[in-house]
Short mmCIF file of N, CA, C and O and ligand atoms in Angstrom, two decimals:
data_model
loop_
_atom_site.label_atom_id
_atom_site.label_comp_id
_atom_site.label_asym_id
_atom_site.label_seq_id
_atom_site.Cartn_x
_atom_site.Cartn_y
_atom_site.Cartn_z
N MET A 760 19.96 -8.51 8.56
CA MET A 760 18.58 -8.97 9.84
C MET A 760 18.13 -10.22 8.83
O MET A 760 17.51 -10.15 6.95
N LYS A 761 17.59 -11.06 9.77
CA LYS A 761 15.99 -12.09 8.93
C LYS A 761 15.20 -11.49 9.21
O LYS A 761 14.33 -11.17 9.80
N ILE A 762 13.86 -11.59 8.09
CA ILE A 762 12.88 -11.44 8.11
C ILE A 762 11.70 -12.21 7.53
O ILE A 762 12.27 -12.55 6.61
N LEU A 763 11.00 -12.46 8.06
CA LEU A 763 9.49 -13.01 7.82
C LEU A 763 9.09 -12.28 7.25
O LEU A 763 8.22 -11.44 8.09
N VAL A 764 8.25 -13.10 6.20
CA VAL A 764 7.53 -12.10 5.46
C VAL A 764 6.24 -12.79 4.94
O VAL A 764 5.95 -13.58 4.56
N ALA A 765 4.83 -12.60 5.71
CA ALA A 765 3.98 -13.52 6.06
C ALA A 765 2.99 -12.67 4.97
O ALA A 765 2.52 -11.45 5.10
N ASP A 766 2.16 -13.54 3.08
CA ASP A 766 0.63 -12.44 2.55
C ASP A 766 0.90 -13.50 1.88
O ASP A 766 1.66 -14.32 1.16
N ASP A 767 -0.60 -13.57 2.27
CA ASP A 767 -1.37 -14.77 0.85
C ASP A 767 -1.51 -14.30 -0.93
O ASP A 767 -1.81 -15.03 -1.57
N ASP A 768 -1.48 -13.23 -0.52
CA ASP A 768 -0.76 -12.77 -2.29
C ASP A 768 0.87 -13.06 -2.90
O ASP A 768 1.42 -12.18 -2.45
N LYS A 769 0.94 -14.13 -3.52
CA LYS A 769 1.83 -14.79 -4.31
C LYS A 769 2.94 -13.55 -4.87
O LYS A 769 3.99 -13.63 -4.72
N ILE A 770 1.89 -12.75 -5.57
CA ILE A 770 3.19 -11.48 -6.57
C ILE A 770 3.49 -10.62 -5.37
O ILE A 770 4.63 -9.80 -5.88
N PHE A 771 2.35 -10.20 -4.55
CA PHE A 771 3.00 -9.23 -3.78
C PHE A 771 4.60 -9.87 -3.08
O PHE A 771 4.47 -8.83 -2.11
N LEU A 772 4.06 -10.84 -2.60
CA LEU A 772 4.91 -11.32 -1.57
C LEU A 772 6.53 -11.52 -2.49
O LEU A 772 7.43 -11.40 -1.41
N THR A 773 6.61 -11.61 -2.95
CA THR A 773 7.26 -11.84 -4.40
C THR A 773 8.02 -10.96 -4.25
O THR A 773 9.13 -11.06 -3.78
N LEU A 774 7.51 -9.66 -4.64
CA LEU A 774 8.03 -8.29 -4.96
C LEU A 774 8.47 -8.48 -3.20
O LEU A 774 9.29 -7.09 -3.51
N MET A 775 7.90 -8.25 -2.42
CA MET A 775 8.20 -7.77 -0.88
C MET A 775 9.38 -8.52 -0.77
O MET A 775 10.62 -7.96 -0.02
N ALA A 776 9.77 -9.86 -0.95
CA ALA A 776 11.01 -10.93 -0.91
C ALA A 776 12.08 -10.35 -1.57
O ALA A 776 12.97 -9.86 -0.80
N ASN A 777 11.90 -9.94 -2.52
CA ASN A 777 12.67 -9.16 -2.88
C ASN A 777 13.50 -7.65 -3.22
O ASN A 777 14.40 -7.43 -3.26
N ILE A 778 12.34 -7.09 -2.53
CA ILE A 778 13.25 -5.75 -2.02
C ILE A 778 13.86 -5.67 -0.99
O ILE A 778 14.70 -5.03 -1.27
N LEU A 779 13.04 -6.46 0.00
CA LEU A 779 14.20 -6.49 1.30
C LEU A 779 15.30 -7.24 0.68
O LEU A 779 16.22 -6.92 1.57
N ALA A 780 15.26 -8.43 -0.03
CA ALA A 780 16.43 -9.39 -0.27
C ALA A 780 17.42 -8.40 -1.03
O ALA A 780 18.86 -8.47 -0.51
N ASP A 781 16.96 -7.36 -2.33
CA ASP A 781 17.98 -6.34 -2.34
C ASP A 781 18.15 -5.17 -1.24
O ASP A 781 19.54 -4.69 -1.63
N GLY A 782 17.34 -5.09 -0.38
CA GLY A 782 17.91 -4.47 0.45
C GLY A 782 19.74 -4.73 1.41
O GLY A 782 19.66 -4.69 2.36
N GLY A 783 19.53 -6.05 1.24
CA GLY A 783 20.78 -7.00 2.39
C GLY A 783 20.03 -8.04 3.24
O GLY A 783 20.71 -8.01 4.05
N HIS A 784 18.55 -8.01 3.33
CA HIS A 784 17.71 -8.72 4.52
C HIS A 784 17.98 -10.57 3.61
O HIS A 784 17.92 -10.80 2.98
N GLU A 785 17.71 -11.23 4.44
CA GLU A 785 17.13 -13.08 4.60
C GLU A 785 16.18 -12.82 4.78
O GLU A 785 15.78 -11.96 5.78
N VAL A 786 15.35 -13.03 3.53
CA VAL A 786 13.90 -13.36 4.01
C VAL A 786 13.27 -14.51 4.16
O VAL A 786 13.93 -15.79 3.26
N ILE A 787 12.66 -14.68 4.72
CA ILE A 787 11.92 -16.16 5.25
C ILE A 787 10.33 -15.06 4.07
O ILE A 787 9.56 -15.19 5.10
N GLU A 788 9.64 -16.21 3.73
CA GLU A 788 8.33 -16.32 2.96
C GLU A 788 7.59 -17.26 3.42
O GLU A 788 7.42 -18.49 4.06
N ALA A 789 6.33 -16.74 3.80
CA ALA A 789 5.45 -17.91 4.56
C ALA A 789 3.85 -17.02 3.43
O ALA A 789 3.84 -16.01 3.13
N GLU A 790 3.11 -17.83 3.55
CA GLU A 790 1.73 -17.55 2.11
C GLU A 790 0.46 -17.58 3.41
O GLU A 790 -0.52 -17.55 2.50
N ASN A 791 0.88 -17.74 4.61
CA ASN A 791 -0.80 -17.93 5.57
C ASN A 791 0.01 -17.65 6.73
O ASN A 791 1.59 -18.05 7.58
N GLY A 792 -0.94 -17.21 7.56
CA GLY A 792 -0.86 -17.30 9.68
C GLY A 792 0.57 -18.81 9.90
O GLY A 792 1.64 -18.10 10.93
N VAL A 793 -0.32 -19.74 9.65
CA VAL A 793 0.11 -20.32 9.76
C VAL A 793 1.06 -21.37 9.67
O VAL A 793 2.33 -21.63 10.32
N VAL A 794 1.49 -21.07 8.05
CA VAL A 794 3.08 -21.41 7.70
C VAL A 794 3.99 -20.59 8.34
O VAL A 794 5.06 -20.84 8.29
N ALA A 795 3.77 -18.99 8.46
CA ALA A 795 4.89 -18.27 8.95
C ALA A 795 4.92 -18.23 11.03
O ALA A 795 6.03 -18.61 11.31
N TRP A 796 3.64 -18.99 11.30
CA TRP A 796 4.21 -19.54 13.11
C TRP A 796 5.17 -20.45 12.68
O TRP A 796 5.54 -20.51 13.45
N GLU A 797 4.90 -21.36 12.02
CA GLU A 797 5.88 -22.41 12.01
C GLU A 797 7.09 -22.28 11.13
O GLU A 797 7.65 -22.97 12.08
N LYS A 798 7.63 -21.28 10.44
CA LYS A 798 8.62 -21.02 9.97
C LYS A 798 8.92 -20.48 11.51
O LYS A 798 10.26 -19.57 11.54
N LEU A 799 8.64 -19.12 12.11
CA LEU A 799 8.99 -18.49 12.65
C LEU A 799 9.48 -19.61 13.93
O LEU A 799 10.68 -19.10 14.42
N GLN A 800 8.87 -20.25 14.45
CA GLN A 800 9.13 -20.81 15.44
C GLN A 800 10.43 -21.92 14.95
O GLN A 800 11.04 -22.51 15.82
N ALA A 801 10.75 -22.68 14.18
CA ALA A 801 11.68 -23.38 13.44
C ALA A 801 13.21 -22.15 12.97
O ALA A 801 13.83 -23.23 13.42
N GLU A 802 12.56 -21.40 12.60
CA GLU A 802 13.90 -20.66 12.12
C GLU A 802 14.27 -18.92 13.25
O GLU A 802 15.22 -18.51 12.88
N GLY A 803 12.68 -18.72 13.44
CA GLY A 803 13.08 -17.27 14.02
C GLY A 803 13.46 -16.59 13.57
O GLY A 803 12.99 -17.26 11.77
N ALA A 804 13.14 -15.19 13.75
CA ALA A 804 13.66 -14.19 12.99
C ALA A 804 13.75 -12.99 13.61
O ALA A 804 13.61 -12.91 15.05
N ASP A 805 14.36 -11.34 12.95
CA ASP A 805 14.89 -10.60 13.82
C ASP A 805 13.40 -9.66 13.39
O ASP A 805 13.31 -8.64 14.94
N LEU A 806 13.17 -9.68 12.90
CA LEU A 806 11.77 -8.75 12.46
C LEU A 806 10.70 -9.06 11.31
O LEU A 806 10.98 -10.35 10.68
N ALA A 807 8.91 -9.01 11.55
CA ALA A 807 8.06 -9.63 10.69
C ALA A 807 7.78 -8.23 9.81
O ALA A 807 7.35 -7.80 10.62
N VAL A 808 6.99 -8.82 8.62
CA VAL A 808 6.03 -8.10 7.58
C VAL A 808 4.88 -8.92 7.75
O VAL A 808 4.68 -10.08 7.07
N LEU A 809 3.52 -8.27 8.75
CA LEU A 809 2.69 -9.66 8.59
C LEU A 809 1.25 -8.93 7.84
O LEU A 809 0.91 -7.77 8.22
N ASP A 810 0.86 -9.36 6.87
CA ASP A 810 -0.37 -8.90 5.87
C ASP A 810 -1.41 -9.30 7.05
O ASP A 810 -1.64 -10.27 7.87
N ILE A 811 -2.63 -8.77 6.80
CA ILE A 811 -3.55 -8.80 7.70
C ILE A 811 -4.27 -9.53 7.55
O ILE A 811 -4.81 -10.83 8.12
N ASN A 812 -4.91 -9.72 6.23
CA ASN A 812 -6.26 -11.03 5.51
C ASN A 812 -5.73 -11.72 4.90
O ASN A 812 -4.53 -11.43 3.16
N MET A 813 -5.28 -13.07 5.55
CA MET A 813 -4.61 -14.05 5.10
C MET A 813 -5.68 -15.20 5.48
O MET A 813 -6.33 -15.44 6.63
N PRO A 814 -5.45 -16.19 4.48
CA PRO A 814 -6.57 -17.51 5.40
C PRO A 814 -5.88 -18.34 5.94
O PRO A 814 -4.61 -18.13 6.18
N GLU A 815 -6.32 -19.29 6.71
CA GLU A 815 -5.95 -20.48 7.16
C GLU A 815 -6.00 -19.49 9.19
O GLU A 815 -6.51 -20.21 9.48
N MET A 816 -4.69 -18.64 8.38
CA MET A 816 -4.95 -17.54 10.39
C MET A 816 -4.44 -15.84 9.40
O MET A 816 -3.31 -16.56 8.79
N ASP A 817 -5.23 -15.66 10.76
CA ASP A 817 -4.85 -14.15 10.06
C ASP A 817 -3.75 -13.36 10.60
O ASP A 817 -3.43 -13.87 11.47
N GLY A 818 -3.81 -12.06 10.48
CA GLY A 818 -2.11 -11.53 10.72
C GLY A 818 -2.61 -11.03 12.64
O GLY A 818 -1.66 -11.10 13.11
N ARG A 819 -4.40 -11.26 12.19
CA ARG A 819 -4.44 -10.85 13.44
C ARG A 819 -3.75 -11.29 14.48
O ARG A 819 -2.98 -11.30 16.04
N GLU A 820 -4.31 -13.09 14.01
CA GLU A 820 -4.25 -13.84 14.68
C GLU A 820 -2.85 -14.49 15.23
O GLU A 820 -2.21 -14.59 16.55
N LEU A 821 -1.83 -13.95 14.07
CA LEU A 821 -0.48 -14.51 14.42
C LEU A 821 0.32 -13.81 15.34
O LEU A 821 1.07 -13.62 16.00
N LEU A 822 -0.44 -12.36 15.42
CA LEU A 822 0.13 -11.20 16.18
C LEU A 822 0.20 -11.32 17.46
O LEU A 822 0.67 -11.38 18.32
N LYS A 823 -0.97 -11.87 17.57
CA LYS A 823 -1.86 -12.53 19.24
C LYS A 823 -1.18 -13.35 19.99
O LYS A 823 -0.49 -13.54 20.47
N LEU A 824 -0.55 -14.71 18.96
CA LEU A 824 0.66 -15.23 18.81
C LEU A 824 1.34 -15.49 19.65
O LEU A 824 2.39 -15.64 20.28
N MET A 825 1.96 -14.39 19.41
CA MET A 825 3.98 -13.70 18.48
C MET A 825 3.87 -13.05 20.05
O MET A 825 4.36 -13.03 21.16
N MET A 826 2.64 -12.17 20.62
CA MET A 826 2.50 -11.14 21.70
C MET A 826 2.60 -12.00 22.89
O MET A 826 3.70 -11.35 23.46
N ALA A 827 2.04 -12.98 22.64
CA ALA A 827 1.39 -14.05 23.98
C ALA A 827 2.76 -15.24 24.13
O ALA A 827 2.60 -15.40 25.31
N ASP A 828 4.18 -15.03 23.54
CA ASP A 828 4.84 -16.00 24.06
C ASP A 828 6.59 -14.94 24.01
O ASP A 828 6.77 -14.07 23.04
N ASP A 829 6.94 -15.24 24.75
CA ASP A 829 8.19 -14.56 25.64
C ASP A 829 9.53 -14.92 24.22
O ASP A 829 10.23 -13.93 24.12
N ARG A 830 9.36 -15.99 23.23
CA ARG A 830 10.46 -15.89 22.46
C ARG A 830 10.45 -14.48 21.50
O ARG A 830 10.60 -14.33 20.64
N PHE A 831 9.10 -14.47 20.92
CA PHE A 831 8.49 -13.25 20.35
C PHE A 831 7.91 -12.14 20.30
O PHE A 831 8.38 -10.98 19.82
N LYS A 832 8.09 -12.04 21.66
CA LYS A 832 7.33 -10.86 22.06
C LYS A 832 7.43 -9.24 21.57
O LYS A 832 7.15 -8.27 21.40
N ASN A 833 8.90 -9.59 21.61
CA ASN A 833 9.67 -8.36 21.10
C ASN A 833 10.19 -8.35 19.65
O ASN A 833 11.00 -7.34 19.58
N ILE A 834 9.70 -8.71 19.01
CA ILE A 834 10.02 -9.29 17.33
C ILE A 834 9.53 -7.86 16.81
O ILE A 834 8.28 -7.68 17.13
N PRO A 835 10.14 -6.47 15.92
CA PRO A 835 9.78 -5.85 15.74
C PRO A 835 8.63 -6.63 14.64
O PRO A 835 8.87 -6.80 13.95
N VAL A 836 6.74 -5.95 14.66
CA VAL A 836 6.10 -5.88 13.77
C VAL A 836 6.25 -4.85 12.69
O VAL A 836 5.68 -4.03 13.36
N LEU A 837 5.82 -5.47 11.37
CA LEU A 837 4.78 -3.99 10.44
C LEU A 837 3.85 -5.09 9.92
O LEU A 837 4.42 -6.01 9.20
N VAL A 838 2.91 -4.00 10.36
CA VAL A 838 1.30 -4.69 9.81
C VAL A 838 1.23 -4.48 8.32
O VAL A 838 1.27 -3.07 8.44
N LEU A 839 0.71 -5.63 7.39
CA LEU A 839 -0.02 -4.83 6.31
C LEU A 839 -1.52 -4.90 6.13
O LEU A 839 -2.31 -5.76 6.43
N THR A 840 -1.76 -3.64 6.11
CA THR A 840 -3.59 -3.69 6.34
C THR A 840 -3.43 -2.26 5.25
O THR A 840 -3.16 -1.97 4.89
N VAL A 841 -5.18 -2.31 5.45
CA VAL A 841 -5.80 -1.31 4.68
C VAL A 841 -5.94 0.16 5.33
O VAL A 841 -6.38 -0.20 6.88
N GLY A 842 -6.26 1.11 4.81
CA GLY A 842 -6.64 2.22 5.98
C GLY A 842 -7.40 1.87 6.83
O GLY A 842 -6.88 2.46 8.40
N PHE A 843 -8.75 1.72 7.05
CA PHE A 843 -9.68 1.34 7.89
C PHE A 843 -9.12 1.00 8.75
O PHE A 843 -9.83 1.00 10.13
N MET A 844 -8.74 0.18 8.38
CA MET A 844 -7.84 -1.53 9.57
C MET A 844 -7.03 -1.07 10.46
O MET A 844 -6.71 -1.60 12.02
N ALA A 845 -6.17 0.16 10.17
CA ALA A 845 -4.97 0.08 10.95
C ALA A 845 -5.09 0.45 12.10
O ALA A 845 -4.20 -0.13 13.31
N GLU A 846 -5.55 1.41 12.63
CA GLU A 846 -5.97 1.90 13.82
C GLU A 846 -6.05 0.49 14.74
O GLU A 846 -5.84 0.33 16.03
N ASP A 847 -7.49 -0.20 14.31
CA ASP A 847 -7.76 -1.02 15.10
C ASP A 847 -6.62 -2.36 15.49
O ASP A 847 -7.19 -2.53 16.67
N VAL A 848 -6.02 -2.15 14.79
CA VAL A 848 -5.32 -3.83 14.48
C VAL A 848 -3.78 -2.97 15.82
O VAL A 848 -3.60 -4.07 16.01
N VAL A 849 -3.63 -2.17 15.28
CA VAL A 849 -2.61 -1.58 16.25
C VAL A 849 -2.74 -1.06 16.99
O VAL A 849 -2.31 -1.16 17.56
N GLY A 850 -3.30 -0.78 17.54
CA GLY A 850 -4.33 1.18 18.30
C GLY A 850 -4.27 -0.95 20.12
O GLY A 850 -4.42 0.46 20.98
N GLN A 851 -4.35 -1.67 19.49
CA GLN A 851 -4.93 -3.26 20.58
C GLN A 851 -3.51 -3.04 21.59
O GLN A 851 -3.35 -3.83 22.14
N TYR A 852 -2.12 -3.33 20.87
CA TYR A 852 -1.47 -3.38 21.59
C TYR A 852 -0.25 -1.77 21.93
O TYR A 852 0.03 -0.91 20.71
N ALA A 853 -0.23 -1.86 22.78
CA ALA A 853 0.86 -0.59 23.33
C ALA A 853 2.34 -1.11 23.06
O ALA A 853 3.04 -1.46 23.92
N SER A 854 3.14 -1.08 21.70
CA SER A 854 4.22 -1.54 21.45
C SER A 854 5.09 -0.81 20.69
O SER A 854 4.30 -0.30 19.77
N SER A 855 6.06 -0.36 21.17
CA SER A 855 6.59 0.51 20.36
C SER A 855 7.51 -0.18 19.09
O SER A 855 8.06 0.33 18.04
N THR A 856 7.23 -1.32 19.12
CA THR A 856 7.74 -2.56 17.67
C THR A 856 7.37 -3.01 17.83
O THR A 856 7.04 -3.60 16.56
N LEU A 857 5.74 -2.37 17.35
CA LEU A 857 4.71 -2.66 15.93
C LEU A 857 3.98 -1.50 15.65
O LEU A 857 4.15 -0.31 15.47
N ASP A 858 4.22 -0.81 13.96
CA ASP A 858 4.14 -0.34 13.23
C ASP A 858 3.18 -1.11 12.07
O ASP A 858 2.94 -2.24 11.69
N TYR A 859 2.57 0.05 11.04
CA TYR A 859 1.80 -0.30 9.85
C TYR A 859 2.14 0.33 9.14
O TYR A 859 2.96 1.68 9.02
N ILE A 860 2.02 0.11 7.86
CA ILE A 860 1.69 0.24 6.38
C ILE A 860 1.09 -0.02 6.17
O ILE A 860 -0.64 -1.13 5.84
N THR A 861 0.02 0.72 4.85
CA THR A 861 -1.40 0.86 4.16
C THR A 861 -0.70 0.28 2.94
O THR A 861 -0.46 1.01 2.38
N LYS A 862 -1.60 -0.52 2.64
CA LYS A 862 -1.26 -1.23 0.81
C LYS A 862 -2.58 0.03 -0.23
O LYS A 862 -3.49 0.00 0.59
N PRO A 863 -1.81 0.07 -0.91
CA PRO A 863 -0.26 -0.16 -1.89
C PRO A 863 0.64 1.49 -1.23
O PRO A 863 -0.33 1.60 -0.28
N PHE A 864 2.13 0.22 -1.33
CA PHE A 864 2.34 1.63 -0.89
C PHE A 864 4.30 1.37 -1.52
O PHE A 864 3.77 0.68 -2.52
N ASP A 865 4.80 2.53 -1.76
CA ASP A 865 6.07 2.12 -2.39
C ASP A 865 6.44 1.10 -1.78
O ASP A 865 7.02 0.87 -0.72
N THR A 866 7.27 0.99 -2.88
CA THR A 866 8.77 0.22 -2.36
C THR A 866 9.53 0.64 -1.57
O THR A 866 10.24 -0.41 -0.47
N ASP A 867 9.73 2.16 -1.68
CA ASP A 867 11.07 2.67 -0.90
C ASP A 867 10.37 2.82 0.58
O ASP A 867 11.05 2.40 1.07
N ASP A 868 9.02 3.09 0.94
CA ASP A 868 8.04 3.07 2.33
C ASP A 868 8.41 1.84 2.90
O ASP A 868 8.84 1.97 3.82
N LEU A 869 8.99 0.49 2.36
CA LEU A 869 8.80 -0.65 2.91
C LEU A 869 10.23 -0.68 3.47
O LEU A 869 9.89 -1.00 4.51
N LEU A 870 11.25 -0.41 2.61
CA LEU A 870 12.23 -0.46 3.28
C LEU A 870 12.66 0.68 4.77
O LEU A 870 12.86 0.37 5.59
N VAL A 871 12.49 2.38 3.85
CA VAL A 871 12.46 2.78 5.93
C VAL A 871 11.99 2.47 6.11
O VAL A 871 12.05 2.84 7.56
N LYS A 872 10.41 1.75 6.54
CA LYS A 872 9.71 1.60 7.49
C LYS A 872 10.42 0.68 8.59
O LYS A 872 10.51 0.53 9.92
N VAL A 873 10.48 -0.89 7.70
CA VAL A 873 11.40 -2.00 7.98
C VAL A 873 13.18 -1.47 8.93
O VAL A 873 13.21 -1.43 9.85
N GLN A 874 13.34 -0.26 7.90
CA GLN A 874 14.77 0.52 8.55
C GLN A 874 14.43 0.61 10.39
O GLN A 874 14.99 0.67 11.23
N GLU A 875 13.22 1.56 9.83
CA GLU A 875 12.97 2.17 11.54
C GLU A 875 12.44 1.31 12.08
O GLU A 875 12.76 2.43 14.05
N LEU A 876 11.74 0.54 12.73
CA LEU A 876 11.77 -0.80 13.42
C LEU A 876 12.97 -1.19 13.70
O LEU A 876 12.66 -2.05 14.97
N ALA A 877 14.19 -1.85 13.08
CA ALA A 877 14.36 -2.18 13.00
C ALA A 877 15.75 -1.45 14.46
O ALA A 877 16.54 -2.09 15.10
N LYS A 878 15.23 -0.36 14.77
CA LYS A 878 16.52 0.24 15.41
C LYS A 878 16.05 -0.15 16.90
O LYS A 878 16.03 0.04 17.89
N ARG A 879 14.21 -0.58 16.44
CA ARG A 879 13.92 -0.95 18.08
C ARG A 879 13.93 -2.33 18.47
O ARG A 879 13.40 -3.06 19.19
N ILE A 880 15.02 -3.10 17.92
CA ILE A 880 15.09 -4.50 18.22
C ILE A 880 15.98 -4.72 19.30
O ILE A 880 17.21 -4.07 19.32
N PRO A 881 14.93 -5.04 20.37
CA PRO A 881 16.34 -5.29 21.13
C PRO A 881 17.22 -5.85 21.81
O PRO A 881 17.84 -7.01 20.62
N LYS A 882 18.26 -5.41 21.65
CA LYS A 882 19.48 -5.79 21.86
C LYS A 882 20.15 -7.22 23.07
O LYS A 882 19.53 -7.19 23.93
MG1 MG B 528 -3.72 -11.00 2.18
#
C-alpha cells in the first residue's frame, strides 16, 4: 500500500515511516499539511496518516480538503491526535474510512489501525 504520512515532528515522522515501511508499505512523508496536500495530488495514496497539529496547514484543514475532493474523499485516514481532540475531529465526519489514534501510542497499534483501515479501501 502507498501511505501518506504527515507530521511536523521529524523524529516521530521518521519513526512512523520506518514502522510502516517495515510493515511492507510504500511511505510518502510530509512535514506539514501543505506539503502533504501537494504530494497527495502529485503521487496519490491508498491511505493517509495525518497529524492534527501541524504548521502551515493543519490536519483538520487537510482532511477538509480531502473530503471535498472526489479524488481523495474515499481514501481511509488515520488521524493522529491527543485524547481530548479526537472526538471533536473525527466526530464531525460520518465516515467509515476515518479513524484516530491518540498520541503516544504503541508502534504495534499503528500497524493494526492501518491494517484495519485498509480493509475499507474502496475496490
Ligand atoms: Mg504535530
